[in-house]
Amino acid sequence: MSNKILVATEKPFAKKAVEDIKNICKNANYEFILLEKYEDQNKLVKAVENVDALIVRSDKVTREVIENSNNLKVVVRAGAGYDNLDCEAAKEKGVVCMNTPGQNSNAVAELAFGMMVFMARGQFNGKPGTELKGKKLGIHAYGNVGMNVARIAKGFGMDVAAFDPFVDNEKMIADGVSPVDSVEKLYNTCDYISLHLPSIPETQKFVNDKLFSIMKPGVTIINTARKEVVCEDSLIKIFSEREDLKYASDIAPVKKDEMMEKFGNRVYFTPKKMGAQTLEANINAGVASINQIINYFEKGDTTYQVNK
Ligand code: 3PG
């Protein structure tokens, strides 16, 4: 019997990406099943019952989803952050979880600059704004997205610094980026701070009073990572005290309404997570996902496994 591959995306991939995944499945003699725009989590729980592999985006692959599957062997998060997968539940059931690092990172980095320009120009309100050229950009976490942000920043003529205790200084220096040895140095020297931290227990609410309180005047924080890495109460407190700060986030905070009401156009939130929502990123991540599944089934390749 051929393997059944379910693509379950509450926020669908571009049509071309779906077609590409479907064709690769067909050529490999795998059965392709599509569940898109589902509103009820139970639909996902039901859909996984008899499939062998699952491709998702930010869809919530909970313990219930995993436990309700009879044949599931591999879940691929078409993207970088896998905070939406219950990796532990998967591990207990022998289900391999993977991500597709780097496949959508240029898209996210480009959106970070879209947001920087948007905020620098007063959300296109017709009044004089400011330029990015000559400003100092601090990249908080220098992974695939951070590296793309650094590359693009140079085109804008920005001075780029980064903090990441897990990346060698030499790597940053080779990219023309100044490494800083403490996160505080990033927050108290930069005009723009771009967040690229994964959401893990150690990073949740990491950007809080301690860092907000040392920011220089006029800082704009751009969050294309996860809302969880910012402490919303700290943000509300500092924005109430200081009128010079701006915050734009790709995915609304829990306290979105309160922030919008209190801070007006000093804050901006995308209606839905848009970072990876490009044709190119969808094709890259979608095709990588199905190829990783095939390589796992045919060759036992676990290169991108995240729950070893
Ligand atoms: C990621 O972690 O890869 C991005 O946040 C993209 O998420 P999305 O697939 O839900 O757009």
GROMACS .gro file of C-alpha atoms and ligand atoms in nm:
model
  319
    1MET     CA    1   0.000   0.000   0.000
    2SER     CA    2   0.129   0.346  -0.086
    3ASN     CA    3   0.211   0.601   0.183
    4LYS     CA    4  -0.058   0.857   0.254
    5ILE     CA    5   0.068   1.216   0.287
    6LEU     CA    6  -0.157   1.476   0.446
    7VAL     CA    7  -0.090   1.846   0.388
    8ALA     CA    8  -0.285   2.025   0.662
    9THR     CA    9  -0.263   2.402   0.644
   10GLU     CA   10  -0.508   2.630   0.819
   11LYS     CA   11  -0.326   2.911   0.634
   12PRO     CA   12  -0.288   2.756   0.287
   13PHE     CA   13   0.026   2.746   0.077
   14ALA     CA   14   0.020   2.923  -0.261
   15LYS     CA   15  -0.152   2.703  -0.524
   16LYS     CA   16   0.174   2.638  -0.710
   17ALA     CA   17   0.338   2.501  -0.393
   18VAL     CA   18   0.043   2.264  -0.340
   19GLU     CA   19   0.065   2.151  -0.705
   20ASP     CA   20   0.440   2.086  -0.668
   21ILE     CA   21   0.391   1.878  -0.353
   22LYS     CA   22   0.110   1.687  -0.521
   23ASN     CA   23   0.325   1.609  -0.826
   24ILE     CA   24   0.618   1.491  -0.618
   25CYS     CA   25   0.380   1.260  -0.428
   26LYS     CA   26   0.241   1.128  -0.755
   27ASN     CA   27   0.587   1.057  -0.895
   28ALA     CA   28   0.684   0.876  -0.575
   29ASN     CA   29   0.360   0.676  -0.587
   30TYR     CA   30   0.236   0.831  -0.264
   31GLU     CA   31  -0.123   0.930  -0.199
   32PHE     CA   32  -0.175   1.306  -0.154
   33ILE     CA   33  -0.445   1.439   0.080
   34LEU     CA   34  -0.518   1.809   0.135
   35LEU     CA   35  -0.688   1.977   0.430
   36GLU     CA   36  -0.688   2.357   0.400
   37LYS     CA   37  -0.849   2.651   0.583
   38TYR     CA   38  -1.002   2.424   0.845
   39GLU     CA   39  -1.156   2.618   1.130
   40ASP     CA   40  -1.209   2.334   1.372
   41GLN     CA   41  -0.904   2.161   1.528
   42ASN     CA   42  -1.112   1.839   1.534
   43LYS     CA   43  -1.087   1.829   1.155
   44LEU     CA   44  -0.709   1.792   1.188
   45VAL     CA   45  -0.747   1.532   1.463
   46LYS     CA   46  -0.978   1.333   1.236
   47ALA     CA   47  -0.771   1.381   0.919
   48VAL     CA   48  -0.452   1.229   1.065
   49GLU     CA   49  -0.623   0.902   1.163
   50ASN     CA   50  -0.489   0.694   0.876
   51VAL     CA   51  -0.207   0.893   0.722
   52ASP     CA   52   0.162   0.801   0.724
   53ALA     CA   53   0.306   1.153   0.707
   54LEU     CA   54   0.188   1.503   0.781
   55ILE     CA   55   0.304   1.840   0.645
   56VAL     CA   56   0.195   2.148   0.840
   57ARG     CA   57   0.277   2.516   0.881
   58SER     CA   58   0.187   2.682   1.214
   59ASP     CA   59  -0.092   2.425   1.259
   60LYS     CA   60  -0.115   2.285   1.609
   61VAL     CA   61   0.009   1.928   1.613
   62THR     CA   62  -0.098   1.854   1.969
   63ARG     CA   63  -0.077   1.537   2.175
   64GLU     CA   64  -0.437   1.469   2.074
   65VAL     CA   65  -0.348   1.489   1.705
   66ILE     CA   66  -0.051   1.255   1.751
   67GLU     CA   67  -0.240   1.008   1.968
   68ASN     CA   68  -0.531   0.993   1.728
   69SER     CA   69  -0.309   0.876   1.444
   70ASN     CA   70  -0.279   0.506   1.375
   71ASN     CA   71  -0.004   0.507   1.113
   72LEU     CA   72   0.173   0.841   1.150
   73LYS     CA   73   0.550   0.810   1.119
   74VAL     CA   74   0.671   1.158   1.033
   75VAL     CA   75   0.552   1.519   1.076
   76VAL     CA   76   0.726   1.798   0.886
   77ARG     CA   77   0.677   2.157   0.989
   78ALA     CA   78   0.719   2.342   0.658
   79GLY     CA   79   0.914   2.624   0.816
   80ALA     CA   80   1.162   2.695   1.091
   81GLY     CA   81   0.990   2.730   1.430
   82TYR     CA   82   0.842   2.406   1.557
   83ASP     CA   83   0.685   2.539   1.877
   84ASN     CA   84   0.351   2.425   1.730
   85LEU     CA   85   0.449   2.056   1.742
   86ASP     CA   86   0.421   1.846   2.056
   87CYS     CA   87   0.761   1.686   1.993
   88GLU     CA   88   0.751   1.493   2.319
   89ALA     CA   89   0.416   1.329   2.243
   90ALA     CA   90   0.552   1.244   1.898
   91LYS     CA   91   0.869   1.094   2.044
   92GLU     CA   92   0.668   0.877   2.283
   93LYS     CA   93   0.482   0.737   1.984
   94GLY     CA   94   0.795   0.697   1.770
   95VAL     CA   95   0.686   0.975   1.533
   96VAL     CA   96   0.974   1.172   1.380
   97CYS     CA   97   0.932   1.553   1.376
   98MET     CA   98   1.128   1.766   1.130
   99ASN     CA   99   1.146   2.128   1.021
  100THR     CA  100   1.280   2.281   0.700
  101PRO     CA  101   1.535   2.536   0.822
  102GLY     CA  102   1.628   2.821   0.589
  103GLN     CA  103   1.357   2.758   0.332
  104ASN     CA  104   1.143   3.058   0.418
  105SER     CA  105   1.400   3.280   0.586
  106ASN     CA  106   1.447   3.533   0.305
  107ALA     CA  107   1.071   3.594   0.300
  108VAL     CA  108   1.068   3.665   0.674
  109ALA     CA  109   1.373   3.891   0.648
  110GLU     CA  110   1.215   4.091   0.365
  111LEU     CA  111   0.903   4.142   0.573
  112ALA     CA  112   1.115   4.272   0.862
  113PHE     CA  113   1.237   4.549   0.630
  114GLY     CA  114   0.888   4.613   0.498
  115MET     CA  115   0.787   4.674   0.858
  116MET     CA  116   1.093   4.888   0.935
  117VAL     CA  117   1.022   5.120   0.641
  118PHE     CA  118   0.649   5.124   0.724
  119MET     CA  119   0.719   5.232   1.083
  120ALA     CA  120   0.995   5.478   0.983
  121ARG     CA  121   0.743   5.646   0.748
  122GLY     CA  122   0.468   5.678   1.008
  123GLN     CA  123   0.269   5.389   0.861
  124PHE     CA  124   0.248   5.584   0.532
  125ASN     CA  125   0.047   5.866   0.689
  126GLY     CA  126   0.174   6.132   0.451
  127LYS     CA  127   0.386   6.312   0.712
  128PRO     CA  128   0.769   6.333   0.715
  129GLY     CA  129   0.930   6.016   0.844
  130THR     CA  130   1.288   5.896   0.876
  131GLU     CA  131   1.529   5.679   0.676
  132LEU     CA  132   1.700   5.352   0.760
  133LYS     CA  133   2.034   5.458   0.608
  134GLY     CA  134   2.293   5.533   0.875
  135LYS     CA  135   2.084   5.382   1.156
  136LYS     CA  136   2.209   5.102   1.374
  137LEU     CA  137   2.026   4.772   1.350
  138GLY     CA  138   2.051   4.511   1.625
  139ILE     CA  139   1.975   4.154   1.526
  140HIS     CA  140   1.867   3.951   1.826
  141ALA     CA  141   1.955   3.588   1.735
  142TYR     CA  142   2.167   3.524   1.429
  143GLY     CA  143   2.010   3.220   1.262
  144ASN     CA  144   1.892   3.185   0.902
  145VAL     CA  145   1.653   3.480   0.922
  146GLY     CA  146   1.900   3.697   1.114
  147MET     CA  147   2.164   3.636   0.848
  148ASN     CA  148   1.927   3.739   0.570
  149VAL     CA  149   1.832   4.049   0.768
  150ALA     CA  150   2.203   4.139   0.793
  151ARG     CA  151   2.250   4.093   0.418
  152ILE     CA  152   1.954   4.317   0.331
  153ALA     CA  153   2.048   4.578   0.594
  154LYS     CA  154   2.373   4.644   0.413
  155GLY     CA  155   2.179   4.745   0.101
  156PHE     CA  156   1.994   4.999   0.312
  157GLY     CA  157   2.325   5.138   0.442
  158MET     CA  158   2.260   5.037   0.801
  159ASP     CA  159   2.524   4.968   1.062
  160VAL     CA  160   2.458   4.610   1.177
  161ALA     CA  161   2.523   4.445   1.514
  162ALA     CA  162   2.403   4.107   1.637
  163PHE     CA  163   2.377   3.910   1.958
  164ASP     CA  164   2.369   3.532   1.956
  165PRO     CA  165   2.560   3.328   2.215
  166PHE     CA  166   2.530   3.018   1.994
  167VAL     CA  167   2.699   3.166   1.685
  168ASP     CA  168   3.073   3.226   1.648
  169ASN     CA  169   3.183   3.589   1.630
  170GLU     CA  170   3.394   3.500   1.325
  171LYS     CA  171   3.081   3.409   1.131
  172MET     CA  172   2.921   3.746   1.207
  173ILE     CA  173   3.241   3.936   1.130
  174ALA     CA  174   3.271   3.754   0.796
  175ASP     CA  175   2.917   3.878   0.718
  176GLY     CA  176   3.015   4.238   0.801
  177VAL     CA  177   2.819   4.230   1.127
  178SER     CA  178   2.955   4.352   1.463
  179PRO     CA  179   2.904   4.085   1.729
  180VAL     CA  180   2.808   4.216   2.074
  181ASP     CA  181   2.894   4.005   2.377
  182SER     CA  182   2.588   4.090   2.584
  183VAL     CA  183   2.224   4.128   2.495
  184GLU     CA  184   2.215   4.453   2.694
  185LYS     CA  185   2.471   4.607   2.457
  186LEU     CA  186   2.240   4.537   2.168
  187TYR     CA  187   1.940   4.700   2.332
  188ASN     CA  188   2.120   5.010   2.454
  189THR     CA  189   2.307   5.092   2.134
  190CYS     CA  190   2.066   5.023   1.846
  191ASP     CA  191   1.796   5.229   1.672
  192TYR     CA  192   1.617   4.923   1.534
  193ILE     CA  193   1.599   4.585   1.701
  194SER     CA  194   1.490   4.287   1.495
  195LEU     CA  195   1.386   3.976   1.688
  196HIS     CA  196   1.466   3.631   1.554
  197LEU     CA  197   1.455   3.413   1.864
  198PRO     CA  198   1.276   3.080   1.859
  199SER     CA  199   0.995   3.041   2.110
  200ILE     CA  200   1.125   2.793   2.367
  201PRO     CA  201   1.082   2.800   2.747
  202GLU     CA  202   1.416   2.985   2.787
  203THR     CA  203   1.321   3.266   2.548
  204GLN     CA  204   0.960   3.329   2.646
  205LYS     CA  205   0.916   3.688   2.775
  206PHE     CA  206   1.291   3.728   2.728
  207VAL     CA  207   1.240   4.078   2.589
  208ASN     CA  208   1.111   4.241   2.906
  209ASP     CA  209   1.160   4.535   3.146
  210LYS     CA  210   1.528   4.458   3.182
  211LEU     CA  211   1.593   4.520   2.812
  212PHE     CA  212   1.320   4.776   2.741
  213SER     CA  213   1.444   5.002   3.021
  214ILE     CA  214   1.791   5.044   2.866
  215MET     CA  215   1.684   5.124   2.510
  216LYS     CA  216   1.806   5.453   2.367
  217PRO     CA  217   1.555   5.717   2.249
  218GLY     CA  218   1.349   5.646   1.937
  219VAL     CA  219   1.394   5.271   1.912
  220THR     CA  220   1.171   5.060   1.686
  221ILE     CA  221   1.136   4.692   1.770
  222ILE     CA  222   1.043   4.459   1.486
  223ASN     CA  223   0.915   4.116   1.582
  224THR     CA  224   0.891   3.862   1.301
  225ALA     CA  225   0.975   3.579   1.543
  226ARG     CA  226   0.701   3.487   1.791
  227LYS     CA  227   0.476   3.698   2.011
  228GLU     CA  228   0.575   3.485   2.312
  229VAL     CA  229   0.934   3.616   2.320
  230VAL     CA  230   0.812   3.963   2.421
  231CYS     CA  231   0.667   4.033   2.766
  232GLU     CA  232   0.347   4.217   2.678
  233ASP     CA  233   0.300   4.373   3.023
  234SER     CA  234   0.654   4.515   3.012
  235LEU     CA  235   0.590   4.649   2.665
  236ILE     CA  236   0.268   4.821   2.771
  237LYS     CA  237   0.444   4.969   3.074
  238ILE     CA  238   0.741   5.112   2.882
  239PHE     CA  239   0.526   5.240   2.593
  240SER     CA  240   0.305   5.420   2.848
  241GLU     CA  241   0.612   5.587   2.998
  242ARG     CA  242   0.796   5.667   2.673
  243GLU     CA  243   0.634   5.812   2.363
  244ASP     CA  244   0.946   5.770   2.150
  245LEU     CA  245   0.922   5.392   2.106
  246LYS     CA  246   0.762   5.190   1.825
  247TYR     CA  247   0.675   4.822   1.792
  248ALA     CA  248   0.568   4.622   1.487
  249SER     CA  249   0.492   4.255   1.510
  250ASP     CA  250   0.412   3.985   1.257
  251ILE     CA  251   0.136   3.821   1.458
  252ALA     CA  252  -0.073   4.014   1.700
  253PRO     CA  253   0.002   4.008   2.071
  254VAL     CA  254  -0.261   3.878   2.310
  255LYS     CA  255  -0.313   4.237   2.432
  256LYS     CA  256  -0.344   4.373   2.080
  257ASP     CA  257  -0.661   4.580   2.136
  258GLU     CA  258  -0.526   4.748   2.447
  259MET     CA  259  -0.197   4.831   2.271
  260MET     CA  260  -0.369   4.968   1.962
  261GLU     CA  261  -0.601   5.181   2.170
  262LYS     CA  262  -0.326   5.320   2.393
  263PHE     CA  263  -0.041   5.358   2.145
  264GLY     CA  264  -0.211   5.423   1.808
  265ASN     CA  265   0.031   5.427   1.517
  266ARG     CA  266   0.334   5.359   1.737
  267VAL     CA  267   0.235   4.993   1.707
  268TYR     CA  268   0.143   4.775   1.410
  269PHE     CA  269   0.033   4.411   1.391
  270THR     CA  270  -0.021   4.202   1.079
  271PRO     CA  271  -0.367   4.046   1.062
  272LYS     CA  272  -0.217   3.700   1.015
  273LYS     CA  273   0.143   3.578   1.033
  274MET     CA  274   0.276   3.702   0.697
  275GLY     CA  275   0.653   3.646   0.722
  276ALA     CA  276   0.668   3.322   0.528
  277GLN     CA  277   0.360   3.395   0.320
  278THR     CA  278   0.522   3.429  -0.023
  279LEU     CA  279   0.500   3.212  -0.332
  280GLU     CA  280   0.873   3.143  -0.317
  281ALA     CA  281   0.882   3.053   0.052
  282ASN     CA  282   0.576   2.830   0.015
  283ILE     CA  283   0.734   2.642  -0.274
  284ASN     CA  284   1.073   2.614  -0.102
  285ALA     CA  285   0.933   2.492   0.230
  286GLY     CA  286   0.658   2.276   0.077
  287VAL     CA  287   0.888   2.098  -0.168
  288ALA     CA  288   1.159   2.054   0.099
  289SER     CA  289   0.896   1.898   0.327
  290ILE     CA  290   0.781   1.635   0.083
  291ASN     CA  291   1.137   1.557  -0.025
  292GLN     CA  292   1.239   1.511   0.339
  293ILE     CA  293   0.945   1.274   0.388
  294ILE     CA  294   1.043   1.070   0.083
  295ASN     CA  295   1.407   1.060   0.196
  296TYR     CA  296   1.292   0.944   0.537
  297PHE     CA  297   1.071   0.667   0.401
  298GLU     CA  298   1.312   0.554   0.128
  299LYS     CA  299   1.650   0.605   0.298
  300GLY     CA  300   1.579   0.655   0.669
  301ASP     CA  301   1.725   1.008   0.643
  302THR     CA  302   1.666   1.197   0.969
  303THR     CA  303   1.891   1.499   0.898
  304TYR     CA  304   1.624   1.753   0.991
  305GLN     CA  305   1.472   1.565   1.283
  306VAL     CA  306   1.407   1.796   1.581
  307ASN     CA  307   1.287   1.540   1.838
  308LYS     CA  308   1.580   1.298   1.852
  3093PG     C1  309   0.838   2.974   1.061
  3093PG     O1  310   0.862   2.944   1.180
  3093PG     O2  311   0.886   2.911   0.966
  3093PG     C2  312   0.754   3.095   1.030
  3093PG     O3  313   0.704   3.153   1.146
  3093PG     C3  314   0.646   3.069   0.928
  3093PG     O4  315   0.522   3.028   0.979
  3093PG     P1  316   0.398   2.997   0.882
  3093PG     O5  317   0.430   2.878   0.800
  3093PG     O6  318   0.283   2.975   0.974
  3093PG     O7  319   0.374   3.117   0.796
   0.00000   0.00000   0.00000
